[in-house]
PDB file of N, CA and C in Angstrom:
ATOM      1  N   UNK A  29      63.722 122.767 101.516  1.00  0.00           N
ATOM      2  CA  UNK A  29      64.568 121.945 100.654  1.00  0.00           C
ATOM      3  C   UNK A  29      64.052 122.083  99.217  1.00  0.00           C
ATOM      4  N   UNK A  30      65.305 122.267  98.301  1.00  0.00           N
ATOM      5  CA  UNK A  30      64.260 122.575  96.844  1.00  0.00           C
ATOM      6  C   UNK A  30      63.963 121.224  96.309  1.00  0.00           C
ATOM      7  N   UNK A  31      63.407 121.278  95.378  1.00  0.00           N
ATOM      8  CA  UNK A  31      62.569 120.112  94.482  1.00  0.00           C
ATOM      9  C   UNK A  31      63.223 119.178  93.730  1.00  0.00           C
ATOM     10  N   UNK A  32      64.359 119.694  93.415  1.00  0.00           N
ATOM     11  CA  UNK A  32      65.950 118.639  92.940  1.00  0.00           C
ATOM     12  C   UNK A  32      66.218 117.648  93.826  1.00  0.00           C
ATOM     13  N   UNK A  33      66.599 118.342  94.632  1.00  0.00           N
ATOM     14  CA  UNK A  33      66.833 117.613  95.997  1.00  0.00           C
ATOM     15  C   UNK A  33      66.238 116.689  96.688  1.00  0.00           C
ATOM     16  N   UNK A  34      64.782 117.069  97.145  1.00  0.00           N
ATOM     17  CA  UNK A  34      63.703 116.014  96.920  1.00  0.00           C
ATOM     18  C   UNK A  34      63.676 114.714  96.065  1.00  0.00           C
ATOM     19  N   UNK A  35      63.826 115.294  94.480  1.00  0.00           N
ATOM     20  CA  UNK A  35      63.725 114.119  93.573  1.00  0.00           C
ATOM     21  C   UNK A  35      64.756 113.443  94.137  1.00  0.00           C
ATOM     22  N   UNK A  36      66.171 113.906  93.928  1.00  0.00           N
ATOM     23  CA  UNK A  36      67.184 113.101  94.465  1.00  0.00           C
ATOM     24  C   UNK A  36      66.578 112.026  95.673  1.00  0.00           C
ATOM     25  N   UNK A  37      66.548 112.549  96.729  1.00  0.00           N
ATOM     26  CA  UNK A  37      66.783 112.012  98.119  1.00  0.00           C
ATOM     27  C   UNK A  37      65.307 110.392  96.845  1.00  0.00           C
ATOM     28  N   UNK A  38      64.841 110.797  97.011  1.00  0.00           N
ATOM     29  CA  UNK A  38      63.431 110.013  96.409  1.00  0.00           C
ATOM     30  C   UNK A  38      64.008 108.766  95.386  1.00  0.00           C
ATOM     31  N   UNK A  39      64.704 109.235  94.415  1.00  0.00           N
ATOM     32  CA  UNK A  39      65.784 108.280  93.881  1.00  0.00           C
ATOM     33  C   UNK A  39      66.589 107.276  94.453  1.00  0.00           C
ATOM     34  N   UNK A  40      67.038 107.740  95.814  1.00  0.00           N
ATOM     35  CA  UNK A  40      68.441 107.057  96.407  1.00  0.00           C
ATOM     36  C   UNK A  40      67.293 106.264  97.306  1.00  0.00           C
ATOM     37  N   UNK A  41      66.296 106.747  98.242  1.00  0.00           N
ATOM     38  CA  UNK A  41      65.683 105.830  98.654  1.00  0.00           C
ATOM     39  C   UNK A  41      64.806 104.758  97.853  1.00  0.00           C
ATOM     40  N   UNK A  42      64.542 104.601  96.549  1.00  0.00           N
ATOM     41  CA  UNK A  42      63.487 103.712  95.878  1.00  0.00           C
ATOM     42  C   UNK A  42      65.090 102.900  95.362  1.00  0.00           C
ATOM     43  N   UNK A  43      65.986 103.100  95.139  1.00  0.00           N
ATOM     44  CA  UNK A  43      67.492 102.327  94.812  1.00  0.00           C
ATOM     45  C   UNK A  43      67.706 101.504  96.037  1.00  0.00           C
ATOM     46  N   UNK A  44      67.651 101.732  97.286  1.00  0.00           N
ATOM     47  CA  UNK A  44      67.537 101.169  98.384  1.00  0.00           C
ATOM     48  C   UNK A  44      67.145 100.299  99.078  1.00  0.00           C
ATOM     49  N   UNK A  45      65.956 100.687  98.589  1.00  0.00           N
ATOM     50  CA  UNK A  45      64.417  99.657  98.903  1.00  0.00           C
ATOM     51  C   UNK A  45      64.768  98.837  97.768  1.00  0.00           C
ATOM     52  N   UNK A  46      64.442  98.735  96.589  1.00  0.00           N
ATOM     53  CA  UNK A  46      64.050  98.069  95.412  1.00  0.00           C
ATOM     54  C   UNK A  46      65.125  97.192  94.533  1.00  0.00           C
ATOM     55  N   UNK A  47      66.748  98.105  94.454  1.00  0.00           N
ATOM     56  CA  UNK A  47      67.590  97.572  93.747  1.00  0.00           C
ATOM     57  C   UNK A  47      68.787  97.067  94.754  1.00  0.00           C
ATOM     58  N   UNK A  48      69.308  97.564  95.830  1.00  0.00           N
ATOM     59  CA  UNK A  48      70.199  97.352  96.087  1.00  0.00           C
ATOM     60  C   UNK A  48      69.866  96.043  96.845  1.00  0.00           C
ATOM     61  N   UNK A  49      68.474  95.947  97.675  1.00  0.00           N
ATOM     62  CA  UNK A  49      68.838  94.463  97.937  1.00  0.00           C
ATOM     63  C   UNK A  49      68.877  93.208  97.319  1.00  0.00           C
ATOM     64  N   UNK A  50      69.324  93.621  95.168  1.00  0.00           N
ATOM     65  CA  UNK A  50      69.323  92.525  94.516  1.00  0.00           C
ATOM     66  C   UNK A  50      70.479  92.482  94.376  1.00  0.00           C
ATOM     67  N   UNK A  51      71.440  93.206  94.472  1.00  0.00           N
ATOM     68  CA  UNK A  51      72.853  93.813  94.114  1.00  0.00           C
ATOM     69  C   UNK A  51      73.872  93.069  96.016  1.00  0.00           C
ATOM     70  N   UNK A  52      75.176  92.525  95.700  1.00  0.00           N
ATOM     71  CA  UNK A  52      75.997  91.993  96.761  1.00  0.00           C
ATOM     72  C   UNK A  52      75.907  93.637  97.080  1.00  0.00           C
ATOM     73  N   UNK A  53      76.516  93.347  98.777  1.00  0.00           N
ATOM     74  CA  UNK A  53      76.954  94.627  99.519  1.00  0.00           C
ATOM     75  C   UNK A  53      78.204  94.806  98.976  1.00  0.00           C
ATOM     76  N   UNK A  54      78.257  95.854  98.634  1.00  0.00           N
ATOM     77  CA  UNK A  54      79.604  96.511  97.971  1.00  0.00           C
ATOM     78  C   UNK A  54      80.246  97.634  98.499  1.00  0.00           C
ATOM     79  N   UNK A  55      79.345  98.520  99.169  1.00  0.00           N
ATOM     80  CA  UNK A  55      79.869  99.810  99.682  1.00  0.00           C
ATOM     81  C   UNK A  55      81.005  99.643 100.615  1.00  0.00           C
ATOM     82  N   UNK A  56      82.169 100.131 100.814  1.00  0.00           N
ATOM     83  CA  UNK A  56      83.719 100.521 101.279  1.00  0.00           C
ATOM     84  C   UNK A  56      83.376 101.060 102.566  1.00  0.00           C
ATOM     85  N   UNK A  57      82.390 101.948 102.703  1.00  0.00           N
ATOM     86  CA  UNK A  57      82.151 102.997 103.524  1.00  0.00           C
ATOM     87  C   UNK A  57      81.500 103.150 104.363  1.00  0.00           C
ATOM     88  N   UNK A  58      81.483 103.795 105.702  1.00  0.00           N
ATOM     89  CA  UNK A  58      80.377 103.914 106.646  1.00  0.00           C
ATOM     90  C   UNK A  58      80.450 105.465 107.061  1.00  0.00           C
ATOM     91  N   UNK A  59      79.360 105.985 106.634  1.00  0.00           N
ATOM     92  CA  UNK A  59      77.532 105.920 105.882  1.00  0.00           C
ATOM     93  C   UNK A  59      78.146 104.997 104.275  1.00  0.00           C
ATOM     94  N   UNK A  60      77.180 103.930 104.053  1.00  0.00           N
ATOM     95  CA  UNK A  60      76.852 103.633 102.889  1.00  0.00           C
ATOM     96  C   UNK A  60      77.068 105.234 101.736  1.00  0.00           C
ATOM     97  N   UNK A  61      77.224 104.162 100.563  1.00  0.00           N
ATOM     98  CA  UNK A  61      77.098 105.869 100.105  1.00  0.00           C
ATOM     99  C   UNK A  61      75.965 106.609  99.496  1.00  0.00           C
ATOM    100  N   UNK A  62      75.084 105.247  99.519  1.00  0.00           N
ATOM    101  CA  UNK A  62      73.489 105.866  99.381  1.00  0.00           C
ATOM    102  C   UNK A  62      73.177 106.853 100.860  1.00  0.00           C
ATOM    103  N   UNK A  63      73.421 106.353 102.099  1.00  0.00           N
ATOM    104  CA  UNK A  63      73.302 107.436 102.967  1.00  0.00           C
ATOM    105  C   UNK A  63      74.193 108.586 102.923  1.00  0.00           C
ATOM    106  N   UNK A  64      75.214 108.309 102.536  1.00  0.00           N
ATOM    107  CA  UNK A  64      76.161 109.759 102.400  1.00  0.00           C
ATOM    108  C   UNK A  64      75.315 110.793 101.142  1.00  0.00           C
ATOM    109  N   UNK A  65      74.931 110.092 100.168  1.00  0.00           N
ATOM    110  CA  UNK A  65      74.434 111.188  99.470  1.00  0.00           C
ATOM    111  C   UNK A  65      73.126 111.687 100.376  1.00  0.00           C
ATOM    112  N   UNK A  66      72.217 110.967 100.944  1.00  0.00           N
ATOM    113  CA  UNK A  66      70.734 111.665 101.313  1.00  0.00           C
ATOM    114  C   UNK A  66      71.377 112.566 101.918  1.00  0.00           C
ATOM    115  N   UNK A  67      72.149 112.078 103.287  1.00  0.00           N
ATOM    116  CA  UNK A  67      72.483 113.358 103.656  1.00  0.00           C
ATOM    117  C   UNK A  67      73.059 114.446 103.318  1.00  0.00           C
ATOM    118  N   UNK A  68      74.123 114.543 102.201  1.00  0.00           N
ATOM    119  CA  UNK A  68      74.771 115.746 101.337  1.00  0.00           C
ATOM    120  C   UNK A  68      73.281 115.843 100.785  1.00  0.00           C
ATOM    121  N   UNK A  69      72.350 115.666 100.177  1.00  0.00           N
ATOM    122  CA  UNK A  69      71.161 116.179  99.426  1.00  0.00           C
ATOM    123  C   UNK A  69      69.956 117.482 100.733  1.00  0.00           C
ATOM    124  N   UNK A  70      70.206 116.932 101.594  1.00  0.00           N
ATOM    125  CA  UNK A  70      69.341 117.253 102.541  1.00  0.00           C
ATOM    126  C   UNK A  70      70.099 118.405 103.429  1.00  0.00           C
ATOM    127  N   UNK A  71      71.798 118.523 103.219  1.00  0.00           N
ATOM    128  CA  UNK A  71      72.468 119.588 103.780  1.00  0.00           C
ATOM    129  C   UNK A  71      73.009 120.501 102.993  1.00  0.00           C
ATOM    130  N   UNK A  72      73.139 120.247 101.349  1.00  0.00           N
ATOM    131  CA  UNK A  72      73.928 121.347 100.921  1.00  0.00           C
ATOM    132  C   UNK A  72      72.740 121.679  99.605  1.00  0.00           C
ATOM    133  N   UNK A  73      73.270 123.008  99.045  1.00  0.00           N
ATOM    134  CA  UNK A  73      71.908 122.905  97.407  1.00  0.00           C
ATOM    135  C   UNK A  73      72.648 121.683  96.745  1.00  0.00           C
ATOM    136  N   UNK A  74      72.123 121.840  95.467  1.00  0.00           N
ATOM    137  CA  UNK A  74      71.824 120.510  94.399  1.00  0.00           C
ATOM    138  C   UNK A  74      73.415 120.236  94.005  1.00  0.00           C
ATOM    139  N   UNK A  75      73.763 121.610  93.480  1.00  0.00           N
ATOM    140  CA  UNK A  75      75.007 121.365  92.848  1.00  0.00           C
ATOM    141  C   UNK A  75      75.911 120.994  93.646  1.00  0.00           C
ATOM    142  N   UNK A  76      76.172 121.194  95.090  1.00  0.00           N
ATOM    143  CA  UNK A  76      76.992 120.730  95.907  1.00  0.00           C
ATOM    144  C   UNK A  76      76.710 119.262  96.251  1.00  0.00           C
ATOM    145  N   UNK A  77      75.921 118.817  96.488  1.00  0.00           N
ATOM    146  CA  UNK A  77      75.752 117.671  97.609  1.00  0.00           C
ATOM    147  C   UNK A  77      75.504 116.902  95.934  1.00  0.00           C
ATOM    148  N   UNK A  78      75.475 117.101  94.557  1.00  0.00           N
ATOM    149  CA  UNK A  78      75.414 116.037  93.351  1.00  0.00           C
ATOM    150  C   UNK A  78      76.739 115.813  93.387  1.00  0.00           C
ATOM    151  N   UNK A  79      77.955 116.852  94.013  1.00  0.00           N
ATOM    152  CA  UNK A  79      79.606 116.845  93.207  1.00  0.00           C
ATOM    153  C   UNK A  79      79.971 115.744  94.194  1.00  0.00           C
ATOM    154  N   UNK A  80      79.417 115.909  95.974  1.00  0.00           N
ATOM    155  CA  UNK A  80      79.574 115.414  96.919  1.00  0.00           C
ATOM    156  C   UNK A  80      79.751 114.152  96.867  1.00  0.00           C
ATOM    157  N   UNK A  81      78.495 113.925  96.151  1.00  0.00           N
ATOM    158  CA  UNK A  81      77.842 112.300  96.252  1.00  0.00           C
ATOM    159  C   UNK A  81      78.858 111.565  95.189  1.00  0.00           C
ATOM    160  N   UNK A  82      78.774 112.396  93.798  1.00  0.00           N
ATOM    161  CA  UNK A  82      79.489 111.402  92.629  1.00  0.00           C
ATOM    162  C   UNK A  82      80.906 111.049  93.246  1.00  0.00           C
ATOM    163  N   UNK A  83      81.885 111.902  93.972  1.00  0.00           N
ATOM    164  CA  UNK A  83      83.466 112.099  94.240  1.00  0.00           C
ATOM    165  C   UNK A  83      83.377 110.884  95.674  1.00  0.00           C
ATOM    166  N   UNK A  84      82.254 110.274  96.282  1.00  0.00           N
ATOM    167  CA  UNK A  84      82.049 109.616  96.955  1.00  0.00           C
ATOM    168  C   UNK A  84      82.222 108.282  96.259  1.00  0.00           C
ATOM    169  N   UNK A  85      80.711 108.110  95.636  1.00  0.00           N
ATOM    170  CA  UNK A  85      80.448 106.975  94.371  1.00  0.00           C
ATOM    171  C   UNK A  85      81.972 106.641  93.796  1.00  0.00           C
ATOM    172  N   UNK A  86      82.841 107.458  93.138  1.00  0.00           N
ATOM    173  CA  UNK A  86      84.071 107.387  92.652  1.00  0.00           C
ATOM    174  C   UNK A  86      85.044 107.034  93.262  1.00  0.00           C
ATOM    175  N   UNK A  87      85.107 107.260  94.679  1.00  0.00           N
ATOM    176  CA  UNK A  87      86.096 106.463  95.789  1.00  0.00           C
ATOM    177  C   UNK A  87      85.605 105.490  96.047  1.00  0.00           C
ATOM    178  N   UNK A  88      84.250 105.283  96.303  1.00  0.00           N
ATOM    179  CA  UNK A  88      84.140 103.745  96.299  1.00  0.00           C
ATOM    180  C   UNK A  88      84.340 102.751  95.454  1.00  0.00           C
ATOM    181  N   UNK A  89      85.536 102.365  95.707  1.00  0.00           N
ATOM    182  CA  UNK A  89      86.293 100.733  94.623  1.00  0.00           C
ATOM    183  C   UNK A  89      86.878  99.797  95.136  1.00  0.00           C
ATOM    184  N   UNK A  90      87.171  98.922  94.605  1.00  0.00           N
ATOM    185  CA  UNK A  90      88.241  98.171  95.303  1.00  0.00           C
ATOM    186  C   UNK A  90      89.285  98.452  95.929  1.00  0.00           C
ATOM    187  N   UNK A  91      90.163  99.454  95.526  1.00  0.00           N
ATOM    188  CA  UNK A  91      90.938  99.796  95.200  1.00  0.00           C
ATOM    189  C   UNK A  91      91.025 100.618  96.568  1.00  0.00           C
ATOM    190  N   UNK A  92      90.191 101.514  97.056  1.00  0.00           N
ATOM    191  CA  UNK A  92      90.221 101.939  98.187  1.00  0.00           C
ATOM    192  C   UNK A  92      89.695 101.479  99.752  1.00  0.00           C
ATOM    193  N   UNK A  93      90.746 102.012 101.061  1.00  0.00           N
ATOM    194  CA  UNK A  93      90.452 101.355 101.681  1.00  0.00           C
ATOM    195  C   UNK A  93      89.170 101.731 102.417  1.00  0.00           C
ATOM    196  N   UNK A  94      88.423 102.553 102.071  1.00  0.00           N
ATOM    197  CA  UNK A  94      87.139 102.655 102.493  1.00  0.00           C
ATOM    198  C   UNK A  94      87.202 103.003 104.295  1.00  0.00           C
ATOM    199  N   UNK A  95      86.429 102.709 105.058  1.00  0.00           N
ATOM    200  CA  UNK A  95      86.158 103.410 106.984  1.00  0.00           C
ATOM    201  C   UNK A  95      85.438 104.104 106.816  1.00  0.00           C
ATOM    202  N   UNK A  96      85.376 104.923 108.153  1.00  0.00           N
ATOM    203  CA  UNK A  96      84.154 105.956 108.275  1.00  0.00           C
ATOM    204  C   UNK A  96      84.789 107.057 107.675  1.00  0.00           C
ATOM    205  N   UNK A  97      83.573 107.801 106.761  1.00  0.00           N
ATOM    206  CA  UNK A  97      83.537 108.901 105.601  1.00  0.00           C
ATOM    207  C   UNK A  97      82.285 109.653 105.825  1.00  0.00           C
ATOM    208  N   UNK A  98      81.811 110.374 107.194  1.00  0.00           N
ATOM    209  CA  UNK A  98      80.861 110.970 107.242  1.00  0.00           C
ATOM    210  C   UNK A  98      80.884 112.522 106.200  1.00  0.00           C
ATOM    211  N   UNK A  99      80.022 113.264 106.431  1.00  0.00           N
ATOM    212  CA  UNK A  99      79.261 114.268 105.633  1.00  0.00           C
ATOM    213  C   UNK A  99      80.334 115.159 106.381  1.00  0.00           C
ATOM    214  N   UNK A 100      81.159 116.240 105.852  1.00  0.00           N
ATOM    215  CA  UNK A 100      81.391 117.243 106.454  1.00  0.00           C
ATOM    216  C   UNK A 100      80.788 118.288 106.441  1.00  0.00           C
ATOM    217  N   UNK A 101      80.479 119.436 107.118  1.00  0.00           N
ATOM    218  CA  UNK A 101      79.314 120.489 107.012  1.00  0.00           C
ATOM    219  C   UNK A 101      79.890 121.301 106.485  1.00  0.00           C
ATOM    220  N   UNK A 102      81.236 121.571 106.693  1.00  0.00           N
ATOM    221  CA  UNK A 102      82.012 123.150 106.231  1.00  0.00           C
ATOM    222  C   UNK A 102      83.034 122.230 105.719  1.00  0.00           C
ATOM    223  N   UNK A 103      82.915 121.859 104.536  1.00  0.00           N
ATOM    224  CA  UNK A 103      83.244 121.086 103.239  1.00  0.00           C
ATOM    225  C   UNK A 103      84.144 122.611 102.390  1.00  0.00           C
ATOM    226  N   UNK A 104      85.384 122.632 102.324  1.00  0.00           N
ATOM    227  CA  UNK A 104      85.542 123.910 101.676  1.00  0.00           C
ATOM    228  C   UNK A 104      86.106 123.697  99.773  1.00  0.00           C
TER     229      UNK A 104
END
């Protein structure tokens, strides 16, 4: 796994631990979308699983009705 990626995953878990349990549950989605990104970080390179995660982050709103939104592998 390269070293981006790492940092990433390292980011989303210290957000996890530290900030989100000051923050209401908000996430739409199941995987959370802190877990949807580790896992896009941990399955695709950087530039994919960063476009993955933000277009995730960005559907999650009010506005949408959110359900299960797992990781697809062959994402085309």
């Amino acid at each position: 796994m390269k070293i981006l990626n790492k940092f990433f995953i390292l980011l989303i878990i210290s957000y996890k631990k530290f900030l989100s349990p000051l923050l209401p549950q908000s996430c739409r989605f199941y995987p959370t979308c802190s877990e949807y990104a580790v896992e896009c970080f941990e399955s695709f390179g950087f530039v994919k699983a960063l476009s993955l995660s933000i277009y995730r982050i960005i559907r999650c709103n009010p506005l949408s009705k959110g359900g299960f939104d797992p990781v697809r592998r062959h994402v085309h």
